[in-house]
PDB file of C-alpha atoms and ligand atoms in Angstrom:
ATOM      1  CA  UNK A   1     121.394  86.092  85.950  1.00 86.00           C
ATOM      2  CA  UNK A   2     121.370  89.887  84.261  1.00 94.00           C
ATOM      3  CA  UNK A   3     120.197  92.747  85.824  1.00 97.00           C
ATOM      4  CA  UNK A   4     118.231  95.563  84.160  1.00 98.00           C
ATOM      5  CA  UNK A   5     119.305  99.379  85.055  1.00 98.00           C
ATOM      6  CA  UNK A   6     117.264 102.078  83.895  1.00 98.00           C
ATOM      7  CA  UNK A   7     117.786 105.842  83.812  1.00 98.00           C
ATOM      8  CA  UNK A   8     116.889 108.833  81.517  1.00 98.00           C
ATOM      9  CA  UNK A   9     120.443 109.432  80.358  1.00 97.00           C
ATOM     10  CA  UNK A  10     123.716 108.198  81.361  1.00 98.00           C
ATOM     11  CA  UNK A  11     123.661 108.980  85.125  1.00 98.00           C
ATOM     12  CA  UNK A  12     122.605 105.341  86.175  1.00 98.00           C
ATOM     13  CA  UNK A  13     125.958 104.290  85.220  1.00 98.00           C
ATOM     14  CA  UNK A  14     127.143 105.792  88.790  1.00 98.00           C
ATOM     15  CA  UNK A  15     124.625 102.932  89.977  1.00 98.00           C
ATOM     16  CA  UNK A  16     125.678 100.313  87.607  1.00 98.00           C
ATOM     17  CA  UNK A  17     129.439 100.643  88.570  1.00 98.00           C
ATOM     18  CA  UNK A  18     128.679  99.480  92.018  1.00 98.00           C
ATOM     19  CA  UNK A  19     126.124  96.916  91.017  1.00 97.00           C
ATOM     20  CA  UNK A  20     129.051  95.482  89.049  1.00 96.00           C
ATOM     21  CA  UNK A  21     131.435  95.643  92.263  1.00 96.00           C
ATOM     22  CA  UNK A  22     128.736  94.245  94.500  1.00 96.00           C
ATOM     23  CA  UNK A  23     127.536  91.293  92.008  1.00 95.00           C
ATOM     24  CA  UNK A  24     130.670  90.697  89.536  1.00 93.00           C
ATOM     25  CA  UNK A  25     129.414  87.269  88.034  1.00 91.00           C
ATOM     26  CA  UNK A  26     126.144  89.316  87.057  1.00 94.00           C
ATOM     27  CA  UNK A  27     125.479  90.632  83.557  1.00 95.00           C
ATOM     28  CA  UNK A  28     123.828  93.987  83.037  1.00 97.00           C
ATOM     29  CA  UNK A  29     121.667  95.493  80.638  1.00 97.00           C
ATOM     30  CA  UNK A  30     121.345  99.329  80.795  1.00 98.00           C
ATOM     31  CA  UNK A  31     118.336 101.284  79.165  1.00 98.00           C
ATOM     32  CA  UNK A  32     118.779 105.164  78.775  1.00 98.00           C
ATOM     33  CA  UNK A  33     115.912 107.025  77.493  1.00 97.00           C
ATOM     34  CA  UNK A  34     117.954 109.844  75.611  1.00 96.00           C
ATOM     35  CA  UNK A  35     115.393 110.444  73.336  1.00 96.00           C
ATOM     36  CA  UNK A  36     113.382 112.446  76.064  1.00 96.00           C
ATOM     37  CA  UNK A  37     115.901 113.289  78.608  1.00 97.00           C
ATOM     38  CA  UNK A  38     115.793 115.243  80.670  1.00 97.00           C
ATOM     39  CA  UNK A  39     113.104 113.588  83.010  1.00 96.00           C
ATOM     40  CA  UNK A  40     113.570 116.865  85.122  1.00 91.00           C
ATOM     41  CA  UNK A  41     110.777 118.850  83.778  1.00 87.00           C
ATOM     42  CA  UNK A  42     108.403 116.290  82.772  1.00 94.00           C
ATOM     43  CA  UNK A  43     104.630 116.336  83.943  1.00 95.00           C
ATOM     44  CA  UNK A  44     104.257 113.488  86.574  1.00 95.00           C
ATOM     45  CA  UNK A  45     101.664 111.572  84.196  1.00 97.00           C
ATOM     46  CA  UNK A  46     103.985 112.141  81.198  1.00 97.00           C
ATOM     47  CA  UNK A  47     106.874 110.711  83.086  1.00 97.00           C
ATOM     48  CA  UNK A  48     104.767 107.566  84.362  1.00 98.00           C
ATOM     49  CA  UNK A  49     103.413 106.694  81.013  1.00 97.00           C
ATOM     50  CA  UNK A  50     106.711 106.703  79.140  1.00 98.00           C
ATOM     51  CA  UNK A  51     108.732 104.832  81.955  1.00 98.00           C
ATOM     52  CA  UNK A  52     106.144 102.285  82.255  1.00 98.00           C
ATOM     53  CA  UNK A  53     105.823 101.910  78.290  1.00 96.00           C
ATOM     54  CA  UNK A  54     109.498 101.554  77.795  1.00 97.00           C
ATOM     55  CA  UNK A  55     110.144  99.107  80.684  1.00 98.00           C
ATOM     56  CA  UNK A  56     107.105  96.806  79.398  1.00 97.00           C
ATOM     57  CA  UNK A  57     109.493  96.943  75.762  1.00 96.00           C
ATOM     58  CA  UNK A  58     112.588  96.285  77.813  1.00 97.00           C
ATOM     59  CA  UNK A  59     111.420  93.603  80.165  1.00 97.00           C
ATOM     60  CA  UNK A  60     109.933  91.361  77.326  1.00 96.00           C
ATOM     61  CA  UNK A  61     112.924  91.487  75.307  1.00 95.00           C
ATOM     62  CA  UNK A  62     115.816  91.226  78.033  1.00 96.00           C
ATOM     63  CA  UNK A  63     113.952  89.134  81.056  1.00 95.00           C
ATOM     64  CA  UNK A  64     116.218  90.330  83.935  1.00 96.00           C
ATOM     65  CA  UNK A  65     115.997  89.050  87.476  1.00 96.00           C
ATOM     66  CA  UNK A  66     115.738  92.351  88.650  1.00 97.00           C
ATOM     67  CA  UNK A  67     114.822  95.994  87.594  1.00 98.00           C
ATOM     68  CA  UNK A  68     117.012  98.959  89.144  1.00 98.00           C
ATOM     69  CA  UNK A  69     115.255 102.500  88.332  1.00 98.00           C
ATOM     70  CA  UNK A  70     118.551 104.255  88.693  1.00 98.00           C
ATOM     71  CA  UNK A  71     116.665 107.635  88.641  1.00 98.00           C
ATOM     72  CA  UNK A  72     115.528 109.614  91.337  1.00 97.00           C
ATOM     73  CA  UNK A  73     113.319 111.917  89.028  1.00 96.00           C
ATOM     74  CA  UNK A  74     111.437 108.533  87.932  1.00 97.00           C
ATOM     75  CA  UNK A  75     111.407 106.521  91.197  1.00 97.00           C
ATOM     76  CA  UNK A  76     109.617 109.178  93.137  1.00 95.00           C
ATOM     77  CA  UNK A  77     106.681 108.466  91.130  1.00 96.00           C
ATOM     78  CA  UNK A  78     106.997 105.148  88.914  1.00 98.00           C
ATOM     79  CA  UNK A  79     107.841 102.456  91.787  1.00 97.00           C
ATOM     80  CA  UNK A  80     104.048 101.983  92.786  1.00 97.00           C
ATOM     81  CA  UNK A  81     102.514 101.520  89.180  1.00 98.00           C
ATOM     82  CA  UNK A  82     105.637  99.202  88.068  1.00 98.00           C
ATOM     83  CA  UNK A  83     105.500  97.063  90.923  1.00 98.00           C
ATOM     84  CA  UNK A  84     101.740  96.784  90.400  1.00 98.00           C
ATOM     85  CA  UNK A  85     102.189  95.681  86.930  1.00 98.00           C
ATOM     86  CA  UNK A  86     105.618  93.539  86.705  1.00 98.00           C
ATOM     87  CA  UNK A  87     106.330  90.826  89.251  1.00 95.00           C
ATOM     88  CA  UNK A  88     110.151  90.978  89.256  1.00 97.00           C
ATOM     89  CA  UNK A  89     111.966  92.750  92.098  1.00 97.00           C
ATOM     90  CA  UNK A  90     112.406  96.532  91.441  1.00 98.00           C
ATOM     91  CA  UNK A  91     114.696  98.590  93.290  1.00 98.00           C
ATOM     92  CA  UNK A  92     114.452 102.528  93.112  1.00 98.00           C
ATOM     93  CA  UNK A  93     116.548 105.218  93.860  1.00 96.00           C
ATOM     94  CA  UNK A  94     115.570 107.886  96.102  1.00 93.00           C
ATOM     95  CA  UNK A  95     117.206 111.154  98.205  1.00 97.00           C
ATOM     96  CA  UNK A  96     119.312 109.612 100.601  1.00 97.00           C
ATOM     97  CA  UNK A  97     117.901 111.768 103.431  1.00 98.00           C
ATOM     98  CA  UNK A  98     117.876 109.463 106.139  1.00 97.00           C
ATOM     99  CA  UNK A  99     121.746 109.227 106.089  1.00 97.00           C
ATOM    100  CA  UNK A 100     122.258 112.894 105.783  1.00 98.00           C
ATOM    101  CA  UNK A 101     120.304 113.384 108.906  1.00 98.00           C
ATOM    102  CA  UNK A 102     122.358 110.978 110.609  1.00 97.00           C
ATOM    103  CA  UNK A 103     125.580 112.409 109.266  1.00 97.00           C
ATOM    104  CA  UNK A 104     125.182 116.052 109.575  1.00 98.00           C
ATOM    105  CA  UNK A 105     126.720 117.991 112.752  1.00 98.00           C
ATOM    106  CA  UNK A 106     125.818 121.174 111.852  1.00 98.00           C
ATOM    107  CA  UNK A 107     122.124 120.163 111.119  1.00 98.00           C
ATOM    108  CA  UNK A 108     122.313 121.881 107.831  1.00 98.00           C
ATOM    109  CA  UNK A 109     122.069 119.750 105.002  1.00 98.00           C
ATOM    110  CA  UNK A 110     120.987 120.145 101.136  1.00 98.00           C
ATOM    111  CA  UNK A 111     119.242 117.927  98.740  1.00 98.00           C
ATOM    112  CA  UNK A 112     120.852 118.699  95.465  1.00 98.00           C
ATOM    113  CA  UNK A 113     118.393 117.019  92.624  1.00 98.00           C
ATOM    114  CA  UNK A 114     116.429 117.931  89.404  1.00 97.00           C
ATOM    115  CA  UNK A 115     113.486 120.259  89.759  1.00 96.00           C
ATOM    116  CA  UNK A 116     110.988 117.397  89.507  1.00 95.00           C
ATOM    117  CA  UNK A 117     112.774 115.515  92.299  1.00 97.00           C
ATOM    118  CA  UNK A 118     112.609 118.586  94.834  1.00 97.00           C
ATOM    119  CA  UNK A 119     109.112 119.369  93.737  1.00 95.00           C
ATOM    120  CA  UNK A 120     107.979 115.794  94.834  1.00 95.00           C
ATOM    121  CA  UNK A 121     105.574 114.942  97.711  1.00 95.00           C
ATOM    122  CA  UNK A 122     107.939 112.040  97.874  1.00 95.00           C
ATOM    123  CA  UNK A 123     110.848 113.798  98.506  1.00 97.00           C
ATOM    124  CA  UNK A 124     109.053 116.364 101.327  1.00 96.00           C
ATOM    125  CA  UNK A 125     107.643 113.371 102.832  1.00 97.00           C
ATOM    126  CA  UNK A 126     111.245 111.757 103.284  1.00 97.00           C
ATOM    127  CA  UNK A 127     112.440 114.842 104.909  1.00 98.00           C
ATOM    128  CA  UNK A 128     109.092 114.747 107.218  1.00 98.00           C
ATOM    129  CA  UNK A 129     109.790 111.480 108.352  1.00 98.00           C
ATOM    130  CA  UNK A 130     113.759 110.809 108.614  1.00 98.00           C
ATOM    131  CA  UNK A 131     115.245 114.473 108.644  1.00 97.00           C
ATOM    132  CA  UNK A 132     114.289 114.908 112.409  1.00 96.00           C
ATOM    133  CA  UNK A 133     115.758 118.524 113.683  1.00 97.00           C
ATOM    134  CA  UNK A 134     118.176 118.814 110.548  1.00 98.00           C
ATOM    135  CA  UNK A 135     117.182 121.828 108.177  1.00 97.00           C
ATOM    136  CA  UNK A 136     117.167 120.609 104.724  1.00 98.00           C
ATOM    137  CA  UNK A 137     117.478 123.092 101.596  1.00 98.00           C
ATOM    138  CA  UNK A 138     115.991 121.886  98.626  1.00 98.00           C
ATOM    139  CA  UNK A 139     118.126 122.524  95.612  1.00 98.00           C
ATOM    140  CA  UNK A 140     116.364 121.745  92.257  1.00 98.00           C
ATOM    141  CA  UNK A 141     119.237 122.607  89.592  1.00 97.00           C
ATOM    142  CA  UNK A 142     117.865 123.073  86.004  1.00 95.00           C
ATOM    143  CA  UNK A 143     120.843 122.447  84.375  1.00 97.00           C
ATOM    144  CA  UNK A 144     123.381 119.969  86.044  1.00 98.00           C
ATOM    145  CA  UNK A 145     122.145 116.818  84.600  1.00 98.00           C
ATOM    146  CA  UNK A 146     122.550 118.009  81.232  1.00 97.00           C
ATOM    147  CA  UNK A 147     126.013 119.462  81.907  1.00 98.00           C
ATOM    148  CA  UNK A 148     126.732 116.141  82.898  1.00 97.00           C
ATOM    149  CA  UNK A 149     125.432 114.790  79.647  1.00 96.00           C
ATOM    150  CA  UNK A 150     127.382 117.275  78.072  1.00 96.00           C
ATOM    151  CA  UNK A 151     130.517 116.631  79.477  1.00 96.00           C
ATOM    152  CA  UNK A 152     130.393 112.610  78.899  1.00 95.00           C
ATOM    153  CA  UNK A 153     129.184 113.313  75.315  1.00 94.00           C
ATOM    154  CA  UNK A 154     132.453 114.688  75.007  1.00 93.00           C
ATOM    155  CA  UNK A 155     131.881 118.888  75.141  1.00 95.00           C
ATOM    156  CA  UNK A 156     133.760 121.114  77.613  1.00 95.00           C
ATOM    157  CA  UNK A 157     131.755 122.175  80.755  1.00 98.00           C
ATOM    158  CA  UNK A 158     133.254 124.917  82.480  1.00 98.00           C
ATOM    159  CA  UNK A 159     134.011 125.304  86.358  1.00 98.00           C
ATOM    160  CA  UNK A 160     131.780 128.427  86.317  1.00 98.00           C
ATOM    161  CA  UNK A 161     128.778 126.317  84.997  1.00 98.00           C
ATOM    162  CA  UNK A 162     129.010 123.881  87.639  1.00 98.00           C
ATOM    163  CA  UNK A 163     129.519 126.170  90.191  1.00 98.00           C
ATOM    164  CA  UNK A 164     126.423 128.110  89.589  1.00 98.00           C
ATOM    165  CA  UNK A 165     124.342 124.725  89.796  1.00 98.00           C
ATOM    166  CA  UNK A 166     125.688 123.763  93.283  1.00 98.00           C
ATOM    167  CA  UNK A 167     126.315 127.187  94.774  1.00 98.00           C
ATOM    168  CA  UNK A 168     122.648 127.367  96.622  1.00 98.00           C
ATOM    169  CA  UNK A 169     123.522 123.915  98.624  1.00 98.00           C
ATOM    170  CA  UNK A 170     125.992 125.793 100.577  1.00 98.00           C
ATOM    171  CA  UNK A 171     124.114 127.841 103.357  1.00 98.00           C
ATOM    172  CA  UNK A 172     125.873 129.781 106.132  1.00 97.00           C
ATOM    173  CA  UNK A 173     123.101 130.542 108.928  1.00 95.00           C
ATOM    174  CA  UNK A 174     123.563 131.473 112.742  1.00 91.00           C
ATOM    175  CA  UNK A 175     127.259 130.332 112.815  1.00 95.00           C
ATOM    176  CA  UNK A 176     126.456 127.012 111.278  1.00 97.00           C
ATOM    177  CA  UNK A 177     127.202 125.991 107.532  1.00 98.00           C
ATOM    178  CA  UNK A 178     125.821 123.240 105.432  1.00 98.00           C
ATOM    179  CA  UNK A 179     127.797 120.204 106.038  1.00 98.00           C
ATOM    180  CA  UNK A 180     126.326 117.599 104.276  1.00 98.00           C
ATOM    181  CA  UNK A 181     124.988 117.441 100.357  1.00 98.00           C
ATOM    182  CA  UNK A 182     122.592 114.407  99.188  1.00 98.00           C
ATOM    183  CA  UNK A 183     123.258 113.895  95.527  1.00 98.00           C
ATOM    184  CA  UNK A 184     119.773 113.078  94.561  1.00 98.00           C
ATOM    185  CA  UNK A 185     120.221 112.583  90.894  1.00 98.00           C
ATOM    186  CA  UNK A 186     122.216 109.861  89.670  1.00 98.00           C
ATOM    187  CA  UNK A 187     123.935 111.665  87.102  1.00 98.00           C
ATOM    188  CA  UNK A 188     126.063 113.990  89.817  1.00 98.00           C
ATOM    189  CA  UNK A 189     128.237 111.154  91.480  1.00 98.00           C
ATOM    190  CA  UNK A 190     130.020 111.028  87.735  1.00 97.00           C
ATOM    191  CA  UNK A 191     131.350 114.589  88.415  1.00 98.00           C
ATOM    192  CA  UNK A 192     131.785 114.286  91.949  1.00 98.00           C
ATOM    193  CA  UNK A 193     135.481 115.016  91.872  1.00 98.00           C
ATOM    194  CA  UNK A 194     134.665 118.428  90.104  1.00 98.00           C
ATOM    195  CA  UNK A 195     131.943 119.358  92.744  1.00 98.00           C
ATOM    196  CA  UNK A 196     134.201 118.589  95.460  1.00 98.00           C
ATOM    197  CA  UNK A 197     136.911 120.702  94.133  1.00 98.00           C
ATOM    198  CA  UNK A 198     134.708 123.575  93.266  1.00 98.00           C
ATOM    199  CA  UNK A 199     132.569 123.567  96.724  1.00 98.00           C
ATOM    200  CA  UNK A 200     133.087 126.717  98.604  1.00 98.00           C
ATOM    201  CA  UNK A 201     133.810 124.373 101.839  1.00 98.00           C
ATOM    202  CA  UNK A 202     134.295 120.819 102.452  1.00 98.00           C
ATOM    203  CA  UNK A 203     131.089 118.952 102.867  1.00 98.00           C
ATOM    204  CA  UNK A 204     130.126 115.186 102.963  1.00 98.00           C
ATOM    205  CA  UNK A 205     128.679 114.438  99.576  1.00 98.00           C
ATOM    206  CA  UNK A 206     126.236 111.560  99.927  1.00 98.00           C
ATOM    207  CA  UNK A 207     125.944 108.979  97.022  1.00 97.00           C
ATOM    208  CA  UNK A 208     123.690 106.448  97.453  1.00 96.00           C
ATOM    209  CA  UNK A 209     124.931 104.105  94.714  1.00 98.00           C
ATOM    210  CA  UNK A 210     126.546 101.529  97.044  1.00 97.00           C
ATOM    211  CA  UNK A 211     123.340 101.314  99.276  1.00 97.00           C
ATOM    212  CA  UNK A 212     121.507 100.550  96.177  1.00 98.00           C
ATOM    213  CA  UNK A 213     123.742  97.805  95.080  1.00 97.00           C
ATOM    214  CA  UNK A 214     123.916  96.222  98.182  1.00 97.00           C
ATOM    215  CA  UNK A 215     119.915  96.202  98.200  1.00 97.00           C
ATOM    216  CA  UNK A 216     120.206  94.674  94.500  1.00 97.00           C
ATOM    217  CA  UNK A 217     122.358  91.868  96.117  1.00 96.00           C
ATOM    218  CA  UNK A 218     119.454  91.240  98.748  1.00 97.00           C
ATOM    219  CA  UNK A 219     116.678  90.992  96.370  1.00 96.00           C
ATOM    220  CA  UNK A 220     118.358  88.712  93.517  1.00 95.00           C
ATOM    221  CA  UNK A 221     119.851  86.386  96.318  1.00 91.00           C
ATOM    222  CA  UNK A 222     117.032  83.791  95.543  1.00 67.00           C
ATOM    223  CA  UNK A 223     117.541  84.155  91.710  1.00 72.00           C
ATOM    224  CA  UNK A 224     119.700  81.116  91.681  1.00 62.00           C
ATOM    225  CA  UNK A 225     123.463  80.781  90.768  1.00 59.00           C
ATOM    226  CA  UNK A 226     124.916  83.532  88.471  1.00 65.00           C
ATOM    227  CA  UNK A 227     125.086  81.840  84.871  1.00 62.00           C
ATOM    228  CA  UNK A 228     127.771  83.132  82.494  1.00 68.00           C
ATOM    229  CA  UNK A 229     125.619  83.454  79.349  1.00 78.00           C
ATOM    230  CA  UNK A 230     128.544  85.058  77.430  1.00 81.00           C
ATOM    231  CA  UNK A 231     126.953  88.435  76.966  1.00 90.00           C
ATOM    232  CA  UNK A 232     128.733  91.423  77.633  1.00 94.00           C
ATOM    233  CA  UNK A 233     127.136  94.502  79.949  1.00 96.00           C
ATOM    234  CA  UNK A 234     125.115  95.805  77.065  1.00 97.00           C
ATOM    235  CA  UNK A 235     123.902  99.567  76.592  1.00 97.00           C
ATOM    236  CA  UNK A 236     120.586 100.561  75.076  1.00 97.00           C
ATOM    237  CA  UNK A 237     119.272 104.002  74.203  1.00 96.00           C
ATOM    238  CA  UNK A 238     116.158 105.203  72.811  1.00 96.00           C
ATOM    239  CA  UNK A 239     118.045 107.769  71.212  1.00 92.00           C
ATOM    240  CA  UNK A 240     121.616 108.842  70.172  1.00 90.00           C
ATOM    241  CA  UNK A 241     124.278 106.396  71.543  1.00 91.00           C
ATOM    242  CA  UNK A 242     127.127 108.022  73.939  1.00 94.00           C
ATOM    243  CA  UNK A 243     130.505 107.880  72.844  1.00 94.00           C
ATOM    244  CA  UNK A 244     131.993 104.278  72.616  1.00 94.00           C
ATOM    245  CA  UNK A 245     134.842 105.504  74.962  1.00 94.00           C
ATOM    246  CA  UNK A 246     132.044 106.060  77.902  1.00 95.00           C
ATOM    247  CA  UNK A 247     130.612 103.143  77.599  1.00 96.00           C
ATOM    248  CA  UNK A 248     134.012 101.406  77.334  1.00 96.00           C
ATOM    249  CA  UNK A 249     135.031 103.198  80.806  1.00 96.00           C
ATOM    250  CA  UNK A 250     132.171 101.728  82.416  1.00 97.00           C
ATOM    251  CA  UNK A 251     132.380  97.891  81.039  1.00 97.00           C
ATOM    252  CA  UNK A 252     129.476  98.371  78.472  1.00 97.00           C
ATOM    253  CA  UNK A 253     129.188  97.962  74.585  1.00 96.00           C
ATOM    254  CA  UNK A 254     126.334  99.459  72.395  1.00 94.00           C
ATOM    255  CA  UNK A 255     123.537  96.905  72.719  1.00 93.00           C
ATOM    256  CA  UNK A 256     121.635  97.546  69.454  1.00 86.00           C
ATOM    257  CA  UNK A 257     118.279  98.772  68.503  1.00 86.00           C
ATOM    258  CA  UNK A 258     115.869  97.519  71.273  1.00 90.00           C
ATOM    259  CA  UNK A 259     113.597 100.550  70.903  1.00 87.00           C
ATOM    260  CA  UNK A 260     113.011 100.706  67.055  1.00 78.00           C
ATOM    261  CA  UNK A 261     110.074 103.362  66.829  1.00 62.00           C
ATOM    262  CA  UNK A 262     110.150 104.749  70.614  1.00 59.00           C
ATOM    263  CA  UNK A 263     112.314 107.758  69.653  1.00 53.00           C
ATOM    264  CA  UNK A 264     109.570 108.881  67.215  1.00 53.00           C
ATOM    265  CA  UNK A 265     106.764 108.186  69.840  1.00 59.00           C
ATOM    266  CA  UNK A 266     109.123 110.259  72.252  1.00 56.00           C
ATOM    267  CA  UNK A 267     109.317 113.017  70.182  1.00 52.00           C
ATOM    268  CA  UNK A 268     105.786 113.572  70.126  1.00 49.00           C
ATOM    269  CA  UNK A 269     105.386 113.097  73.722  1.00 47.00           C
ATOM    270  CA  UNK A 270     108.241 115.232  74.729  1.00 41.00           C
ATOM    271  CA  UNK A 271     106.771 118.008  72.430  1.00 34.00           C
ATOM    272  CA  UNK A 272     103.313 117.628  73.957  1.00 34.00           C
ATOM    273  CA  UNK A 273     104.874 118.567  77.495  1.00 29.00           C
TER     274      UNK A 273
HETATM  275  N1  DGL B   1     119.570 110.735  86.692  1.00 90.70           N
HETATM  276  C1  DGL B   1     118.257 111.514  86.835  1.00 90.70           C
HETATM  277  C2  DGL B   1     118.105 110.935  88.384  1.00 90.70           C
HETATM  278  O1  DGL B   1     118.421 110.648  89.141  1.00 90.70           O
HETATM  279  C3  DGL B   1     117.681 112.682  86.311  1.00 90.70           C
HETATM  280  C4  DGL B   1     118.183 113.365  85.290  1.00 90.70           C
HETATM  281  C5  DGL B   1     116.863 114.081  84.159  1.00 90.70           C
HETATM  282  O2  DGL B   1     116.632 113.342  83.590  1.00 90.70           O
HETATM  283  O3  DGL B   1     116.655 115.016  84.887  1.00 90.70           O
HETATM  284  O4  DGL B   1     116.929 112.148  88.963  1.00 90.70           O
END
């Protein structure tokens, strides 16, 4: 049994890591759309067309038992069109508003996400439905996912750059202050230790990856016994390949050229945005 994990960049590795723990016998294939990253500023119709077309190629080539859209920015839009088109189980990643509302004692929580995710009706709907009396501050970070990519591509990202992106999450109001921050972009948990150290005061950071992994276990329960196909966890990219050391750290190897031609197409669509 193989699971296909998709994100715009390396962020979905935070989800793959948890899937690997929950389903150690399953193989994983990972697709990163690094030719188009970041998705955070893409227009909705461009994003949907792009993801559906990439998944068409990837599903035909890799034939997984389940697909995980390990990207909040994409999941808030593409799950219905993907489910309408492809018949395998599809697990998405959406902001963990419900656990945050259940956890917060001060009733001040923040959602840290890409500008696309905070704009979506989907995210606002989650807050209306599950937020209860908890007041959510929506923080759309222009730069944080890119800073994570840079860090994992081997560059140095300064504390000041990271702090500027997370600072708006920390709100003080009427003697109360934010006590819960939802990590609503899969890139962010990859730098959680640094974010925690930089926080102006301690908060609970909610990383939905373990819950997503549990969902993957549930939806693949009927997929039959895991088979050892002898293949490693493979990482495919539409653009540049991340450093081997990063793939290695997450137990992946470079998967080869699944998307020949996609980078050129991506260049065009990114320019037309
Ligand atoms: N990792 C993605 C997410 O969970 C977004 C990064 C981006 O492409 O802007 O939203």
